[in-house]
Coordinates of N, CA, C and O in Angstrom, one line a residue:
M1 N 4.4 2.2 -24.5 CA 4.7 1.1 -23.7 C 4.4 1.5 -22.2 O 5.0 2.4 -21.8
D2 N 3.5 0.9 -21.5 CA 3.2 1.1 -20.1 C 4.1 0.3 -19.3 O 4.5 -0.8 -19.6
V3 N 4.6 0.9 -18.2 CA 5.4 0.3 -17.2 C 4.6 0.2 -15.9 O 4.1 1.1 -15.5
Y4 N 4.7 -1.0 -15.4 CA 3.8 -1.3 -14.1 C 4.7 -1.7 -13.1 O 5.7 -2.5 -13.2
L5 N 4.6 -1.0 -12.0 CA 5.4 -1.3 -10.7 C 4.7 -2.2 -9.8 O 3.5 -2.0 -9.7
T6 N 5.3 -3.1 -9.2 CA 4.7 -3.8 -8.1 C 4.7 -2.8 -6.8 O 5.4 -1.8 -6.9
W7 N 4.0 -3.2 -5.8 CA 4.0 -2.4 -4.5 C 5.4 -2.3 -4.0 O 5.8 -1.2 -3.5
R8 N 6.1 -3.4 -4.1 CA 7.5 -3.4 -3.5 C 8.4 -2.5 -4.5 O 9.2 -1.7 -3.9
G9 N 8.2 -2.5 -5.7 CA 8.9 -1.5 -6.6 C 8.6 -0.1 -6.3 O 9.5 0.8 -6.4
R10 N 7.3 0.1 -6.2 CA 6.9 1.5 -5.8 C 7.5 2.0 -4.5 O 8.0 3.1 -4.5
H11 N 7.5 1.1 -3.5 CA 8.1 1.5 -2.3 C 9.5 1.7 -2.4 O 10.1 2.7 -1.9
A12 N 10.2 1.0 -3.1 CA 11.7 1.1 -3.2 C 12.0 2.4 -4.1 O 12.9 3.2 -3.8
A13 N 11.2 2.7 -5.1 CA 11.5 3.9 -5.9 C 11.2 5.1 -5.1 O 11.9 6.1 -5.1
T14 N 10.1 5.2 -4.3 CA 9.8 6.4 -3.6 C 10.8 6.6 -2.3 O 11.2 7.7 -2.1
R15 N 11.3 5.4 -1.8 CA 12.4 5.6 -0.7 C 13.6 6.1 -1.3 O 14.3 6.9 -0.7
Q16 N 14.0 5.7 -2.5 CA 15.1 6.2 -3.2 C 15.0 7.8 -3.4 O 15.9 8.5 -3.2
A17 N 13.9 8.1 -3.9 CA 13.6 9.5 -4.1 C 13.6 10.4 -2.9 O 14.0 11.5 -2.9
L18 N 13.2 9.9 -1.7 CA 13.1 10.6 -0.5 C 14.4 10.5 0.3 O 14.4 11.1 1.4
A19 N 15.4 9.8 -0.1 CA 16.7 9.7 0.6 C 17.2 11.1 0.8 O 17.3 11.9 -0.1
G20 N 17.6 11.4 2.1 CA 18.1 12.7 2.3 C 17.1 13.8 2.6 O 17.4 14.9 2.9
M21 N 15.8 13.5 2.5 CA 14.8 14.5 2.7 C 14.0 14.2 3.8 O 13.0 13.3 3.8
E22 N 14.3 14.7 5.1 CA 13.5 14.5 6.2 C 12.3 15.3 6.2 O 11.3 15.0 7.1
I23 N 12.2 16.4 5.5 CA 11.0 17.3 5.5 C 10.6 17.3 4.0 O 11.4 17.6 3.1
T24 N 9.3 17.1 3.8 CA 8.8 17.2 2.3 C 7.3 17.4 2.4 O 6.6 17.7 3.4
T25 N 6.7 17.4 1.2 CA 5.2 17.6 1.0 C 4.8 16.5 -0.1 O 5.7 16.0 -0.9
P26 N 3.4 16.2 -0.1 CA 3.1 15.3 -1.1 C 3.4 15.8 -2.6 O 3.7 15.1 -3.5
L27 N 3.2 17.2 -2.8 CA 3.6 17.7 -4.1 C 5.1 17.5 -4.3 O 5.4 17.1 -5.5
E28 N 5.9 17.7 -3.5 CA 7.3 17.5 -3.7 C 7.7 16.1 -4.1 O 8.5 15.8 -4.9
L29 N 7.0 15.1 -3.4 CA 7.3 13.7 -3.7 C 6.7 13.4 -5.1 O 7.4 12.8 -5.9
F30 N 5.6 14.0 -5.6 CA 5.1 13.8 -6.9 C 6.1 14.4 -7.9 O 6.3 13.6 -8.9
V31 N 6.6 15.5 -7.6 CA 7.6 16.1 -8.6 C 8.9 15.2 -8.7 O 9.4 14.9 -9.7
L32 N 9.3 14.7 -7.4 CA 10.5 13.9 -7.4 C 10.3 12.6 -8.2 O 11.3 12.1 -8.8
M33 N 9.0 12.1 -8.2 CA 8.8 10.9 -9.0 C 8.5 11.2 -10.5 O 8.1 10.3 -11.2
G34 N 8.8 12.4 -10.9 CA 8.7 12.8 -12.4 C 7.4 13.4 -12.7 O 7.0 13.5 -13.9
G35 N 6.5 13.7 -11.8 CA 5.2 14.3 -12.0 C 5.3 15.8 -12.4 O 6.3 16.5 -12.0
D36 N 4.4 16.3 -13.2 CA 4.2 17.7 -13.6 C 3.4 18.3 -12.5 O 2.2 17.9 -12.3
P37 N 3.9 19.4 -11.8 CA 3.0 20.0 -10.8 C 1.7 20.5 -11.3 O 0.8 20.5 -10.6
D38 N 1.5 20.8 -12.5 CA 0.3 21.2 -13.1 C -0.7 20.0 -13.1 O -1.9 20.3 -13.3
Q39 N -0.2 18.8 -13.1 CA -1.0 17.7 -13.1 C -1.4 17.1 -11.7 O -2.1 16.0 -11.6
F40 N -1.0 17.8 -10.7 CA -1.2 17.3 -9.3 C -2.7 17.5 -8.9 O -3.2 18.6 -9.0
T41 N -3.4 16.4 -8.6 CA -4.8 16.4 -8.3 C -5.0 15.9 -6.9 O -4.0 15.4 -6.2
A42 N -6.2 16.0 -6.3 CA -6.6 15.6 -5.1 C -6.4 14.0 -4.9 O -5.9 13.6 -4.0
E43 N -6.6 13.3 -5.9 CA -6.4 11.9 -5.9 C -4.9 11.5 -5.9 O -4.5 10.7 -5.0
I44 N -4.1 12.3 -6.6 CA -2.6 12.1 -6.5 C -2.1 12.4 -5.2 O -1.3 11.7 -4.6
E45 N -2.7 13.5 -4.6 CA -2.3 13.9 -3.2 C -2.5 12.8 -2.2 O -1.7 12.6 -1.4
K46 N -3.7 12.2 -2.3 CA -3.9 11.0 -1.4 C -2.9 9.9 -1.5 O -2.6 9.3 -0.6
E47 N -2.6 9.6 -2.8 CA -1.6 8.5 -3.1 C -0.3 8.9 -2.5 O 0.4 8.0 -1.9
A48 N 0.1 10.1 -2.7 CA 1.4 10.5 -2.2 C 1.4 10.5 -0.7 O 2.5 10.3 -0.2
M49 N 0.3 11.0 -0.1 CA 0.2 11.0 1.4 C 0.4 9.5 1.9 O 1.1 9.2 2.9
A50 N -0.2 8.6 1.2 CA -0.2 7.1 1.6 C 1.3 6.7 1.5 O 1.7 5.9 2.4
D51 N 1.9 7.0 0.4 CA 3.4 6.7 0.2 C 4.3 7.3 1.4 O 5.2 6.6 1.9
L52 N 4.0 8.5 1.7 CA 4.7 9.2 2.7 C 4.5 8.4 4.1 O 5.5 8.2 4.9
R53 N 3.2 8.1 4.4 CA 3.0 7.4 5.6 C 3.7 6.1 5.7 O 4.3 5.6 6.7
A54 N 3.8 5.4 4.4 CA 4.4 4.1 4.4 C 5.9 4.2 4.7 O 6.4 3.1 5.1
H55 N 6.5 5.4 4.5 CA 7.9 5.6 4.8 C 8.2 6.2 6.2 O 9.3 6.6 6.5
G56 N 7.1 6.3 6.9 CA 7.3 6.9 8.3 C 7.1 8.3 8.5 O 7.6 8.9 9.5
Y57 N 6.7 9.0 7.4 CA 6.5 10.5 7.5 C 5.2 10.7 8.1 O 4.3 10.0 8.1
R58 N 5.2 11.8 8.9 CA 3.9 12.3 9.6 C 3.8 13.8 9.4 O 4.7 14.5 9.5
P59 N 2.5 14.2 9.2 CA 2.4 15.7 9.0 C 2.5 16.4 10.4 O 2.0 16.0 11.4
E60 N 3.3 17.5 10.4 CA 3.6 18.3 11.5 C 3.6 19.8 11.1 O 4.0 20.1 10.0
N61 N 3.4 20.6 12.1 CA 3.5 22.1 11.9 C 4.9 22.5 12.2 O 5.4 22.3 13.3
V62 N 5.7 23.0 11.2 CA 7.1 23.4 11.4 C 7.3 24.8 10.9 O 6.5 25.3 10.1
A63 N 8.3 25.5 11.5 CA 8.8 26.8 11.0 C 9.6 26.6 9.7 O 10.8 26.1 9.9
V64 N 9.1 26.8 8.6 CA 9.8 26.8 7.3 C 10.7 27.9 7.1 O 11.8 27.7 6.7
R65 N 10.2 29.1 7.4 CA 11.0 30.3 7.3 C 11.3 30.8 8.7 O 10.5 30.6 9.6
F66 N 12.5 31.5 8.8 CA 12.9 31.9 10.2 C 11.8 32.7 11.0 O 11.6 32.3 12.1
Y67 N 11.2 33.8 10.4 CA 10.3 34.4 11.2 C 8.9 34.2 10.5 O 7.8 34.9 10.9
G68 N 8.7 33.1 9.9 CA 7.4 32.9 9.3 C 6.5 32.1 10.2 O 6.9 31.6 11.2
P69 N 5.3 32.0 9.8 CA 4.3 31.1 10.5 C 4.6 29.6 10.3 O 5.3 29.3 9.5
L70 N 4.0 28.9 11.3 CA 4.2 27.5 11.2 C 3.4 27.0 9.9 O 2.3 27.5 9.7
E71 N 4.0 26.0 9.2 CA 3.4 25.5 8.0 C 3.4 24.0 8.2 O 4.3 23.3 8.7
C72 N 2.4 23.3 7.6 CA 2.2 21.8 7.6 C 3.2 21.3 6.6 O 3.3 21.6 5.4
R73 N 4.1 20.4 7.0 CA 5.0 19.6 6.2 C 5.1 18.2 6.7 O 4.7 17.9 7.8
W74 N 5.6 17.3 5.9 CA 5.6 15.9 6.3 C 7.0 15.6 6.8 O 8.0 15.9 6.0
L75 N 7.2 15.2 8.1 CA 8.5 14.9 8.6 C 8.8 13.4 8.9 O 7.8 12.7 9.3
R76 N 10.0 13.1 8.7 CA 10.5 11.7 9.1 C 11.5 11.9 10.1 O 12.5 12.6 9.9
H77 N 11.4 11.3 11.2 CA 12.3 11.4 12.3 C 13.4 10.3 12.5 O 14.4 10.5 13.2
D78 N 13.1 9.2 11.8 CA 14.1 8.1 11.8 C 15.1 8.3 10.7 O 14.9 8.9 9.6
H79 N 16.4 7.8 11.0 CA 17.5 8.0 10.0 C 17.5 6.8 9.1 O 17.4 5.7 9.6
W80 N 17.8 6.9 7.9 CA 17.8 5.9 6.9 C 19.3 5.8 6.5 O 20.0 6.8 6.4
P81 N 19.8 4.6 6.2 CA 21.2 4.5 5.7 C 21.4 5.2 4.4 O 22.5 5.9 4.2
E82 N 20.4 5.4 3.6 CA 20.6 6.2 2.4 C 20.7 7.6 2.6 O 21.2 8.4 1.8
D83 N 20.4 8.1 3.7 CA 20.6 9.6 4.1 C 22.0 9.9 4.2 O 22.3 11.2 4.1
D84 N 23.0 9.0 4.5 CA 24.3 9.3 4.7 C 25.0 9.9 3.4 O 26.1 10.5 3.6
Q85 N 24.5 9.7 2.2 CA 25.0 10.2 1.1 C 24.7 11.7 0.9 O 25.3 12.4 0.1
W86 N 23.9 12.3 1.7 CA 23.5 13.7 1.6 C 24.1 14.4 2.8 O 24.0 14.0 4.0
P87 N 24.7 15.5 2.7 CA 25.3 16.3 3.8 C 24.1 16.9 4.6 O 23.0 17.2 4.1
T88 N 24.3 16.9 5.9 CA 23.4 17.5 6.9 C 23.7 18.9 7.3 O 24.8 19.4 7.1

């Protein structure tokens, strides 16, 4: 049985998965949505990037490790009410 999401349903599901995550990647979003990392393709990456943009995320170079080089991650600078359930 196939399950079809509306755009509104997809937006709500991805927002719920991203609650509490101000920094992420398209692959992490795919995994959070139940995807298998081995099935991650360029087409799926484009879809995940579109979902991240729809939620206010933007790609930025950030220091992920203390003494490591800058790496590209997707950041969200605005606070969501859903973030309050996660400790900062």
